[in-house]
CSV table of C-alpha atoms in Angstrom, one decimal:
chain,number,residue,atom,x,y,z
A,1,VAL,CA,-16.1,-31.9,-43.1
A,2,TYR,CA,-19.2,-30.5,-44.7
A,3,LEU,CA,-20.9,-33.9,-44.6
A,4,TYR,CA,-19.9,-34.5,-41.0
A,5,MET,CA,-21.4,-31.1,-40.0
A,6,ALA,CA,-24.5,-31.8,-42.0
A,7,ASP,CA,-24.8,-35.2,-40.2
A,8,LYS,CA,-24.3,-33.4,-36.8
A,9,GLN,CA,-21.1,-35.2,-36.1
A,10,ALA,CA,-19.1,-32.3,-34.9
A,11,ASP,CA,-16.5,-34.5,-33.2
A,12,SER,CA,-15.5,-36.1,-36.4
A,13,ALA,CA,-15.5,-32.8,-38.3
A,14,VAL,CA,-13.0,-31.3,-35.8
A,15,LYS,CA,-10.8,-34.4,-35.9
A,16,VAL,CA,-10.6,-34.2,-39.7
A,17,MET,CA,-9.7,-30.5,-39.6
A,18,THR,CA,-6.9,-31.0,-37.0
A,19,GLU,CA,-5.4,-34.0,-39.0
A,20,HIS,CA,-5.6,-32.4,-42.5
A,21,ALA,CA,-4.4,-28.9,-42.8
A,22,SER,CA,-6.0,-28.5,-46.2
A,23,ALA,CA,-9.4,-29.1,-44.6
A,24,PHE,CA,-9.0,-26.5,-41.9
A,25,ASP,CA,-11.2,-23.5,-41.9
A,26,ASN,CA,-11.2,-21.2,-38.8
A,27,ASP,CA,-14.9,-20.2,-38.9
A,28,GLN,CA,-16.1,-23.7,-39.6
A,29,PHE,CA,-13.8,-25.1,-36.9
A,30,LEU,CA,-15.1,-22.6,-34.3
A,31,ASP,CA,-18.7,-23.5,-35.3
A,32,ALA,CA,-17.9,-27.2,-34.8
A,33,ILE,CA,-15.8,-27.1,-31.6
A,34,VAL,CA,-18.7,-25.8,-29.5
A,35,LYS,CA,-20.9,-28.7,-30.6
A,36,VAL,CA,-18.6,-31.6,-29.7
A,37,ARG,CA,-19.8,-34.1,-27.2
A,38,ASN,CA,-16.3,-35.2,-26.0
A,39,GLY,CA,-14.9,-32.4,-23.8
A,40,GLU,CA,-11.3,-33.6,-24.3
A,41,ILE,CA,-11.5,-32.5,-27.9
A,42,MET,CA,-11.6,-28.9,-26.7
A,43,TYR,CA,-8.3,-29.2,-24.9
A,44,LYS,CA,-6.8,-30.9,-28.0
A,45,ALA,CA,-8.0,-27.9,-30.0
A,46,VAL,CA,-6.2,-25.6,-27.5
A,47,ASN,CA,-2.9,-27.4,-28.2
A,48,PHE,CA,-3.7,-27.5,-31.9
A,49,TYR,CA,-4.1,-23.7,-32.1
A,50,LEU,CA,-1.1,-23.0,-29.9
A,51,THR,CA,1.0,-25.2,-32.3
A,52,MET,CA,-0.5,-24.5,-35.7
A,53,HIS,CA,-2.4,-21.2,-35.4
A,54,PRO,CA,-1.1,-19.2,-32.4
A,55,MET,CA,-2.4,-15.9,-33.7
A,56,LEU,CA,-5.9,-17.2,-33.7
A,57,PHE,CA,-5.7,-18.6,-30.2
A,58,THR,CA,-7.5,-15.6,-28.6
A,59,ARG,CA,-10.5,-16.1,-30.9
A,60,LEU,CA,-10.7,-19.8,-30.1
A,61,MET,CA,-10.7,-19.0,-26.3
A,62,GLU,CA,-13.4,-16.4,-26.8
A,63,VAL,CA,-15.6,-19.2,-28.1
A,64,LEU,CA,-14.6,-21.8,-25.4
A,65,GLU,CA,-14.5,-19.4,-22.5
A,66,GLU,CA,-17.7,-20.8,-20.9
A,67,LEU,CA,-16.9,-24.4,-21.7
A,68,VAL,CA,-13.4,-25.2,-20.5
A,69,ASP,CA,-11.6,-25.4,-17.1
A,70,HIS,CA,-9.4,-22.3,-17.1
A,71,SER,CA,-6.9,-23.7,-14.6
A,72,ARG,CA,-6.2,-26.6,-17.0
A,73,VAL,CA,-5.8,-24.2,-19.9
A,74,VAL,CA,-3.2,-22.2,-17.9
A,75,ASN,CA,-1.3,-25.4,-17.3
A,76,GLN,CA,-1.3,-26.1,-21.0
A,77,LEU,CA,0.0,-22.7,-21.7
A,78,ARG,CA,2.8,-23.1,-19.1
A,79,ARG,CA,3.8,-26.5,-20.6
A,80,THR,CA,3.9,-24.9,-24.1
A,81,GLY,CA,6.4,-22.2,-23.0
A,82,ASP,CA,6.6,-18.6,-21.7
A,83,TRP,CA,5.7,-17.3,-25.1
A,84,ALA,CA,2.3,-19.1,-24.8
A,85,LEU,CA,1.5,-17.2,-21.7
A,86,GLN,CA,2.2,-14.0,-23.6
A,87,ILE,CA,-0.1,-15.0,-26.4
A,88,GLY,CA,-2.8,-16.0,-23.9
A,89,GLN,CA,-2.6,-12.8,-21.9
A,90,THR,CA,-5.7,-11.3,-23.4
A,91,TYR,CA,-7.6,-14.5,-22.6
A,92,LEU,CA,-6.3,-14.5,-19.0
A,93,LYS,CA,-7.5,-11.0,-18.5
A,94,ALA,CA,-10.9,-11.9,-19.8
A,95,VAL,CA,-11.3,-14.8,-17.4
A,96,GLN,CA,-9.7,-13.2,-14.3
A,97,LYS,CA,-13.1,-12.1,-13.1
A,98,ASP,CA,-13.6,-15.7,-11.8
A,99,ASN,CA,-10.7,-15.0,-9.4
A,100,LEU,CA,-8.9,-18.3,-10.0
A,101,SER,CA,-5.6,-18.8,-8.3
A,102,ALA,CA,-3.8,-20.2,-11.4
A,103,VAL,CA,-5.1,-17.3,-13.6
A,104,ASN,CA,-4.1,-14.7,-11.0
A,105,GLU,CA,-0.6,-16.1,-10.6
A,106,ALA,CA,0.0,-16.3,-14.3
A,107,LEU,CA,-1.1,-12.7,-14.9
A,108,ASN,CA,1.0,-11.5,-12.0
A,109,GLU,CA,4.1,-13.2,-13.5
A,110,LEU,CA,3.4,-11.5,-16.8
A,111,TYR,CA,3.1,-8.1,-15.2
A,112,ILE,CA,6.4,-8.6,-13.4
A,113,GLU,CA,8.1,-9.7,-16.6
A,114,ASP,CA,6.7,-6.7,-18.4
A,115,GLU,CA,7.7,-4.4,-15.4
A,116,ASP,CA,4.1,-3.2,-15.4
A,117,TYR,CA,3.8,-2.4,-11.6
A,118,GLU,CA,0.6,-0.4,-12.0
A,119,SER,CA,-1.3,-3.3,-13.5
A,120,LEU,CA,0.2,-5.6,-10.9
A,121,LYS,CA,-1.0,-3.3,-8.1
A,122,LYS,CA,-4.5,-3.2,-9.5
A,123,SER,CA,-4.5,-7.0,-9.9
A,124,ILE,CA,-3.5,-7.5,-6.3
A,125,ASP,CA,-6.1,-5.2,-5.0
A,126,LYS,CA,-9.0,-6.8,-7.0
A,127,PHE,CA,-8.0,-10.4,-7.0
A,128,GLN,CA,-6.2,-11.8,-4.0
A,129,ASN,CA,-6.8,-15.5,-4.5
A,130,PHE,CA,-3.1,-16.5,-4.9
A,131,ASN,CA,0.0,-17.1,-2.7
A,132,MET,CA,0.6,-13.6,-1.6
A,133,ILE,CA,3.5,-14.3,0.7
A,134,ALA,CA,5.4,-16.1,-2.1
A,135,LEU,CA,4.8,-13.1,-4.3
A,136,ALA,CA,6.0,-10.7,-1.6
A,137,SER,CA,9.2,-12.7,-1.1
A,138,LYS,CA,9.8,-12.7,-4.8
A,139,LEU,CA,9.4,-8.9,-5.1
A,140,ALA,CA,11.4,-8.0,-2.0
A,141,THR,CA,14.7,-8.2,-3.9
A,142,HIS,CA,13.4,-6.8,-7.2
A,143,GLU,CA,15.7,-4.2,-8.7
A,144,LEU,CA,12.9,-1.6,-9.2
A,145,LEU,CA,11.7,0.4,-6.2
A,146,GLU,CA,8.0,0.2,-7.1
A,147,PHE,CA,8.0,-3.5,-7.1
A,148,ARG,CA,9.7,-3.5,-3.6
A,149,ARG,CA,7.0,-1.1,-2.5
A,150,ILE,CA,4.4,-3.6,-3.7
A,151,SER,CA,6.2,-6.3,-1.7
A,152,ALA,CA,5.9,-4.2,1.4
A,153,TYR,CA,2.2,-3.6,0.5
A,154,VAL,CA,1.5,-7.3,0.2
A,155,TYR,CA,3.1,-8.0,3.6
A,156,ARG,CA,0.9,-5.2,5.0
A,157,CYS,CA,-2.2,-6.7,3.5
A,158,ASN,CA,-1.4,-10.0,5.2
A,159,LYS,CA,-0.7,-8.3,8.5
A,160,LYS,CA,3.0,-8.9,8.4
A,161,TRP,CA,3.7,-5.5,9.9
A,162,SER,CA,7.4,-6.0,10.9
A,163,GLN,CA,8.4,-7.3,7.4
A,164,SER,CA,6.6,-4.5,5.7
A,165,ILE,CA,8.1,-1.8,7.8
A,166,ASP,CA,11.6,-3.2,7.5
A,167,LEU,CA,11.3,-3.2,3.7
A,168,SER,CA,10.1,0.4,3.7
A,169,LYS,CA,12.9,1.4,6.1
A,170,GLY,CA,15.4,0.0,3.7
A,171,ASP,CA,14.1,2.1,0.8
A,172,ARG,CA,13.6,5.1,3.1
A,173,MET,CA,9.9,5.2,2.3
A,174,TRP,CA,8.9,6.8,5.6
A,175,LYS,CA,5.3,7.5,4.7
A,176,ASP,CA,4.8,3.8,4.0
A,177,CYS,CA,6.3,3.0,7.4
A,178,ILE,CA,4.0,5.4,9.2
A,179,ASP,CA,0.9,4.2,7.4
A,180,THR,CA,1.7,0.6,8.1
A,181,ALA,CA,2.4,1.2,11.8
A,182,ASN,CA,-0.9,3.1,12.1
A,183,GLU,CA,-2.8,0.4,10.4
A,184,SER,CA,-1.3,-2.2,12.8
A,185,CYS,CA,-2.8,-0.4,15.9
A,186,ASP,CA,0.1,-2.0,17.8
A,187,GLU,CA,1.6,0.3,20.5
A,188,GLU,CA,4.9,-1.5,20.5
A,189,ILE,CA,5.4,-1.3,16.7
A,190,ILE,CA,4.5,2.4,16.7
A,191,GLU,CA,6.8,3.2,19.6
A,192,ASN,CA,9.7,1.3,18.0
A,193,LEU,CA,9.2,3.4,14.8
A,194,LEU,CA,9.2,6.6,16.9
A,195,ARG,CA,12.5,5.6,18.5
A,196,PHE,CA,13.9,4.7,15.1
A,197,PHE,CA,13.1,8.2,13.9
A,198,CYS,CA,14.8,9.7,16.9
A,199,GLU,CA,17.9,7.6,16.4
A,200,THR,CA,18.1,8.6,12.7
A,201,SER,CA,17.3,12.3,13.5
A,202,GLU,CA,14.3,12.3,11.3
A,203,LYS,CA,12.5,15.1,13.2
A,204,GLU,CA,9.8,15.7,10.6
A,205,CYS,CA,9.0,12.0,10.4
A,206,PHE,CA,8.8,11.8,14.2
A,207,CYS,CA,6.2,14.6,14.2
A,208,ALA,CA,4.3,13.1,11.3
A,209,ALA,CA,4.2,9.7,13.1
A,210,LEU,CA,2.8,11.4,16.2
A,211,TYR,CA,0.1,13.1,14.1
A,212,THR,CA,-0.8,10.0,12.1
A,213,CYS,CA,-0.7,7.5,15.0
A,214,PHE,CA,-2.1,9.9,17.6
A,215,ALA,CA,-4.8,7.5,18.8
A,216,HIS,CA,-2.3,4.7,19.5
A,217,VAL,CA,0.6,6.6,21.1
A,218,ARG,CA,0.9,6.9,24.9
A,219,PRO,CA,1.4,10.5,26.0
A,220,ASP,CA,4.2,9.7,28.4
A,221,VAL,CA,6.2,7.9,25.7
A,222,ALA,CA,5.8,10.8,23.2
A,223,ILE,CA,6.8,13.4,25.9
A,224,GLU,CA,9.8,11.4,27.0
A,225,LEU,CA,11.1,10.9,23.5
A,226,GLY,CA,10.6,14.6,22.8
A,227,TRP,CA,12.4,15.6,26.0
A,228,LEU,CA,15.3,13.2,25.6
A,229,ASN,CA,16.0,14.2,22.0
A,230,GLY,CA,15.3,17.9,22.2
A,231,TYR,CA,12.2,17.6,20.0
A,232,GLN,CA,10.0,19.8,22.2
A,233,HIS,CA,8.7,21.9,19.3
A,234,PHE,CA,7.9,18.7,17.3
A,235,VAL,CA,6.1,17.0,20.2
A,236,MET,CA,4.1,20.1,21.2
A,237,PRO,CA,1.3,19.6,18.6
A,238,PHE,CA,0.7,16.2,20.0
A,239,ILE,CA,0.6,17.5,23.6
A,240,ILE,CA,-1.9,20.2,22.6
A,241,GLN,CA,-4.2,17.8,20.8
A,242,ASN,CA,-4.0,15.3,23.7
A,243,MET,CA,-4.9,18.0,26.2
A,244,ARG,CA,-7.8,19.0,24.0
A,245,ARG,CA,-9.1,15.5,23.8
A,246,THR,CA,-8.8,15.0,27.5
A,247,ALA,CA,-10.7,18.2,28.2
A,248,ASP,CA,-13.5,17.2,25.8
A,249,ARG,CA,-13.8,13.8,27.5
A,250,LEU,CA,-14.0,15.3,30.9
A,251,LYS,CA,-16.7,17.8,29.8
A,252,GLU,CA,-18.7,15.0,28.2
A,253,LEU,CA,-18.4,12.9,31.4
A,254,GLU,CA,-19.5,15.9,33.6
A,255,ASP,CA,-22.5,16.5,31.3
A,256,ARG,CA,-23.6,12.9,31.6
A,257,THR,CA,-23.2,12.6,35.4
A,258,LYS,CA,-24.5,16.0,36.6
A,259,PRO,CA,-28.0,15.9,38.4
A,260,PRO,CA,-30.9,17.1,36.3
A,261,ALA,CA,-31.9,20.7,36.8
A,262,GLU,CA,-35.0,21.4,39.0
A,263,GLU,CA,-37.8,23.4,37.5
A,264,GLY,CA,-37.9,26.9,39.1
A,265,ASN,CA,-41.7,27.3,39.0
A,266,GLN,CA,-42.6,24.3,41.0
A,267,ASP,CA,-43.0,26.3,44.3
A,268,GLN,CA,-45.1,28.9,42.6
A,269,ILE,CA,-47.5,26.4,41.1
A,270,ALA,CA,-47.9,24.6,44.5
A,271,ALA,CA,-48.7,28.0,46.2
A,272,THR,CA,-51.4,28.8,43.6
A,273,TYR,CA,-53.1,25.5,44.1
A,274,SER,CA,-53.1,25.9,47.9
A,275,GLN,CA,-54.8,29.3,47.6
A,276,LEU,CA,-57.5,27.8,45.4
A,277,GLY,CA,-58.0,24.8,47.6
A,278,GLY,CA,-60.8,26.6,49.7
A,279,MET,CA,-62.9,27.4,46.7
A,280,GLY,CA,-62.9,23.9,45.5
A,281,ASN,CA,-65.0,22.5,48.4
A,282,GLY,CA,-68.4,23.9,47.4
A,283,MET,CA,-70.5,25.6,44.8
A,284,LEU,CA,-72.3,29.0,44.9
A,285,MET,CA,-76.0,28.9,43.9
A,286,LEU,CA,-78.1,31.8,42.8
A,287,GLU,CA,-81.6,32.0,44.4
A,288,ASN,CA,-84.7,32.7,42.4
A,289,GLY,CA,-86.4,35.8,44.0
A,290,GLY,CA,-88.2,35.1,47.3
A,291,GLY,CA,-89.2,31.6,46.4
A,292,MET,CA,-87.8,28.4,47.7
A,293,GLY,CA,-84.3,28.0,46.4
A,294,MET,CA,-82.2,24.9,46.4
A,295,PRO,CA,-79.3,25.2,48.7
A,296,ALA,CA,-75.8,24.6,47.5
A,297,PRO,CA,-74.4,21.2,48.4
A,298,GLN,CA,-72.1,21.5,51.4
A,299,MET,CA,-68.9,19.7,52.1
A,300,GLY,CA,-67.5,19.9,55.6
A,301,GLY,CA,-69.2,22.9,57.0
A,302,GLY,CA,-70.2,25.0,53.9
A,303,ILE,CA,-68.5,27.6,51.9
A,304,ASP,CA,-65.9,29.8,53.5
A,305,MET,CA,-66.9,33.4,52.7
A,306,SER,CA,-64.1,35.0,54.7
A,307,GLY,CA,-62.1,35.7,51.6
A,308,PHE,CA,-64.7,37.9,50.0
A,309,ALA,CA,-64.9,41.6,50.8
A,310,GLY,CA,-68.7,41.6,50.5
A,311,ALA,CA,-69.0,39.4,53.5
A,312,GLN,CA,-67.3,42.0,55.7
A,313,ALA,CA,-69.6,44.8,54.5
A,314,MET,CA,-72.9,43.0,55.0
A,315,PRO,CA,-75.2,44.9,57.5
A,316,GLN,CA,-75.7,43.4,60.9
A,317,GLY,CA,-79.1,42.7,62.3
A,318,MET,CA,-80.8,41.9,59.1
A,319,PRO,CA,-83.8,39.7,59.9
A,320,GLY,CA,-83.6,36.1,59.1
A,321,MET,CA,-80.0,36.2,58.0
A,322,GLN,CA,-77.3,34.4,60.0
A,323,MET,CA,-73.7,33.7,59.0
A,324,ASN,CA,-72.7,30.4,60.4
A,325,GLY,CA,-70.2,29.0,58.1
A,326,GLY,CA,-72.4,29.8,55.1
A,327,MET,CA,-75.1,32.3,53.7
A,328,MET,CA,-78.6,32.5,55.1
A,329,PRO,CA,-81.4,33.1,52.6
A,330,PRO,CA,-84.3,35.4,53.7
A,331,GLY,CA,-87.3,34.1,55.5
A,332,GLY,CA,-85.7,32.3,58.4
A,333,MET,CA,-84.0,29.6,56.4
A,334,GLN,CA,-80.7,28.5,58.1
A,335,MET,CA,-77.8,26.8,56.5
A,336,ASN,CA,-76.1,24.7,59.1
A,337,GLY,CA,-75.2,21.5,57.4
A,338,GLY,CA,-78.7,21.3,55.9
A,339,MET,CA,-82.1,23.1,55.3
A,340,MET,CA,-84.2,24.1,58.3
A,341,PRO,CA,-88.0,24.8,58.0
A,342,PRO,CA,-89.2,28.4,58.4
A,343,GLN,CA,-89.9,29.8,61.9
A,344,GLY,CA,-93.4,29.1,63.2
A,345,MET,CA,-93.7,25.7,61.5
């Protein structure tokens, strides 16, 4: 073996150790098995360890984990016997992250055999690559309640609502029934469950189903069942909540469809601008003493001075001043759409 390893003939070294028990050394074997060129030797090594050194099997698979086909290894374990699956359980848990169907099914079988329903539930939640309907059918008749609940749960995950609810009804697991019906969002399934609760006089369950499945229950059906069976007090919370939802929807609809509110100050702003309209047609100019001043530009007849109190108090008969739609400067200058020369010119 030493010479084969020194000569880098790992295949021959492994073969010698499997054929001669006296030449076997676990550490040397593990060092050689990862260097073989023929992949079939690895699977022969699996059988060799299961037969001759089962307690060292987990260590072997830790070395070969990245090199072998795990589905093929599972088949080898099954052919060896049920005890081989038990020995390989640690290895199967380590490689379940690959979510292979053969590995998932083998582990689920081990959990059922060990009656470990918690591990089985976790495995189903995380790794669903296996025949779930076959597992649900197998667990439907299990003697333990928790495994029958897992069966109903698997049916529920696969949208087999009726089978799941029927299993839960048989075990009187009312909460599971209500949760499954609510998840189905099927009005017919929910109404059938409500009628079942009325027939079995499960008043509290009837009220709980109305609360949980509120969004999928027709109000007329709930009121009718409550009236026929005398469950007025149990159906009243549903009615109150339904009325509240209806009122909220109507209010929201009214808020979205009402006309926009008009701004109250629009008229006031328009009136202000109309009063200032007369002052925007011209410009007042100040004159420089008695000299020749430049008249203000006139638009459409000059500046209207009627709004100024000073215009009313101006003395009459002032020479050279004339009000004709504007202001006359002294010296005979007249503003009537333009500038006139002084008198006597």
